[in-house]
Amino acid sequence: MLSTNEYVHVFAFDFSKAFDTVLHSTLMSKLATMQLPDSIYNWCDTFFTDRQHCTRYAGRLPTVADIEASVIQGSGLGPAAYVVKAADLHPCTTGNRIFKYADDTYLLVPAANSSTRRRKIEHIGVWAVQNNLTLNCGKTKEMVIRVRGKR
């Protein structure tokens, strides 16, 4: 981008508890649209279906709660589940780029598209709400990268 633009805006988005908010039903719906072997889809479905939790305290066992969201911490599925969850997040302006790795999401906006920044950030905010995510504005950062010697 810097070979054709004087500068590039880089936004590093932070989503609060991204792995904890993965709704199993949404994840399975998104997996169903992917070209996966049935055995992989069925394995994931089994992994995320009928999960429950309860905590015994002082010898008493409370009601068992169904777990409908989150990925077990430390499981290999955490980053992969988030990547599947975020697979439908795309830039809405030609020339802008989005990069995702595990729960990290970066938006690159070249100088030529600088006026689209606010609209794209709003688009990501709407997408986050639709996908059960909370955008952590306090940890979301912007960095401007310039070609050396140009101001």
Coordinates of C-alpha atoms in Angstrom, one line a residue:
M1 CA 0.0 0.0 0.0
L2 CA 2.9 2.4 0.7
S3 CA 4.2 2.0 -2.8
T4 CA 1.1 3.8 -4.1
N5 CA 0.1 5.9 -1.1
E6 CA 1.8 8.4 1.1
Y7 CA 0.6 6.8 4.3
V8 CA -1.6 4.0 5.6
H9 CA -3.9 4.0 8.6
V10 CA -3.6 0.7 10.6
F11 CA -6.4 0.0 13.1
A12 CA -5.8 -2.7 15.7
F13 CA -9.2 -3.8 17.0
D14 CA -9.7 -5.4 20.4
F15 CA -12.8 -7.4 21.0
S16 CA -13.5 -8.1 24.7
K17 CA -13.5 -11.8 25.6
A18 CA -13.6 -12.9 21.9
F19 CA -13.4 -16.6 22.6
D20 CA -15.9 -16.4 25.5
T21 CA -18.6 -14.9 23.2
V22 CA -18.5 -17.5 20.4
L23 CA -22.1 -18.6 20.2
H24 CA -22.1 -22.3 19.4
S25 CA -25.2 -22.0 17.2
T26 CA -23.7 -19.1 15.1
L27 CA -20.4 -21.0 14.8
M28 CA -22.1 -24.1 13.6
S29 CA -24.2 -22.1 11.1
K30 CA -21.0 -20.5 9.7
L31 CA -19.2 -23.9 9.6
A32 CA -22.2 -25.3 7.6
T33 CA -21.5 -22.8 4.8
M34 CA -17.9 -23.9 4.5
Q35 CA -16.7 -26.7 2.3
L36 CA -15.7 -29.1 5.1
P37 CA -15.8 -32.8 5.1
D38 CA -18.9 -34.1 6.9
S39 CA -16.7 -35.8 9.5
I40 CA -15.0 -32.5 10.5
Y41 CA -18.4 -30.7 10.7
N42 CA -19.9 -33.5 12.8
W43 CA -16.9 -33.7 15.1
C44 CA -17.2 -29.9 15.8
D45 CA -21.0 -30.2 16.3
T46 CA -20.4 -33.0 18.8
F47 CA -17.7 -30.9 20.6
F48 CA -20.0 -27.9 21.0
T49 CA -23.4 -29.7 21.6
D50 CA -24.8 -30.5 25.1
R51 CA -22.1 -28.8 27.1
Q52 CA -23.0 -28.1 30.7
H53 CA -21.4 -26.6 33.8
C54 CA -22.0 -26.6 37.5
T55 CA -19.9 -25.7 40.6
R56 CA -20.1 -27.7 43.8
Y57 CA -19.8 -25.4 46.8
A58 CA -19.9 -26.5 50.5
G59 CA -21.0 -29.9 49.4
R60 CA -24.1 -28.5 47.6
L61 CA -24.6 -29.0 43.9
P62 CA -26.6 -26.2 42.2
T63 CA -28.6 -26.4 39.0
V64 CA -26.6 -27.5 36.0
A65 CA -26.4 -24.7 33.4
D66 CA -26.2 -25.2 29.6
I67 CA -23.1 -23.7 27.9
E68 CA -24.2 -22.1 24.7
A69 CA -21.2 -19.9 24.1
S70 CA -17.4 -19.9 24.5
V71 CA -14.6 -22.2 23.5
I72 CA -12.8 -24.1 26.2
Q73 CA -9.7 -22.2 27.2
G74 CA -6.6 -23.9 25.9
S75 CA -8.4 -26.0 23.4
G76 CA -7.0 -25.9 19.9
L77 CA -10.4 -24.9 18.7
G78 CA -10.3 -21.4 20.3
P79 CA -8.4 -19.5 17.6
A80 CA -9.9 -21.6 14.8
A81 CA -13.4 -20.9 16.1
Y82 CA -12.8 -17.2 16.2
V83 CA -11.4 -17.2 12.6
V84 CA -14.5 -19.0 11.4
K85 CA -16.7 -16.6 13.4
A86 CA -14.8 -13.6 11.7
A87 CA -14.7 -15.1 8.2
D88 CA -17.6 -12.9 7.0
L89 CA -15.9 -9.6 8.2
H90 CA -14.7 -8.0 4.9
P91 CA -13.8 -4.4 4.0
C92 CA -16.7 -2.4 2.5
T93 CA -14.4 -0.2 0.4
T94 CA -12.2 -1.4 -2.5
G95 CA -8.5 -0.9 -1.5
N96 CA -9.0 -1.3 2.2
R97 CA -7.8 -4.6 3.7
I98 CA -8.6 -6.6 6.8
F99 CA -6.2 -9.1 8.4
K100 CA -7.3 -11.5 11.1
Y101 CA -5.2 -13.8 13.2
A102 CA -6.8 -15.7 16.2
D103 CA -8.8 -12.9 17.9
D104 CA -6.7 -10.0 16.5
T105 CA -8.3 -8.0 13.7
Y106 CA -6.5 -5.2 11.7
L107 CA -7.9 -2.8 9.3
L108 CA -5.6 -1.1 6.8
V109 CA -6.9 2.0 5.0
P110 CA -4.6 3.7 2.5
A111 CA -4.3 7.5 2.2
A112 CA -6.5 7.3 -1.0
N113 CA -9.3 5.9 1.1
S114 CA -8.7 8.0 4.2
S115 CA -12.2 9.5 4.1
T116 CA -13.7 5.9 4.5
R117 CA -12.2 5.3 8.0
R118 CA -15.2 6.3 10.1
R119 CA -17.7 4.4 7.9
K120 CA -15.5 1.2 8.0
I121 CA -15.1 1.5 11.8
E122 CA -18.9 1.8 12.2
H123 CA -19.3 -1.2 9.9
I124 CA -17.0 -3.3 12.1
G125 CA -18.9 -2.1 15.2
V126 CA -22.2 -3.2 13.6
W127 CA -20.7 -6.6 12.6
A128 CA -19.4 -7.0 16.2
V129 CA -22.9 -6.6 17.6
Q130 CA -24.3 -9.0 15.1
N131 CA -21.7 -11.5 16.1
N132 CA -22.1 -11.2 19.9
L133 CA -18.8 -9.3 20.3
T134 CA -18.0 -6.1 22.2
L135 CA -15.5 -3.8 20.6
N136 CA -13.2 -2.6 23.3
C137 CA -12.6 1.0 22.2
G138 CA -10.1 1.6 25.1
K139 CA -7.7 -1.1 23.7
T140 CA -8.4 -0.4 20.0
K141 CA -5.6 1.6 18.5
E142 CA -4.8 3.5 15.3
M143 CA -1.3 3.9 13.9
V144 CA -0.4 5.9 10.8
I145 CA 2.5 4.5 8.8
R146 CA 4.2 6.9 6.4
V147 CA 6.7 6.6 3.6
R148 CA 10.1 7.6 5.1
G149 CA 10.9 11.3 4.5
K150 CA 7.3 12.3 3.5
R151 CA 5.1 14.3 5.9

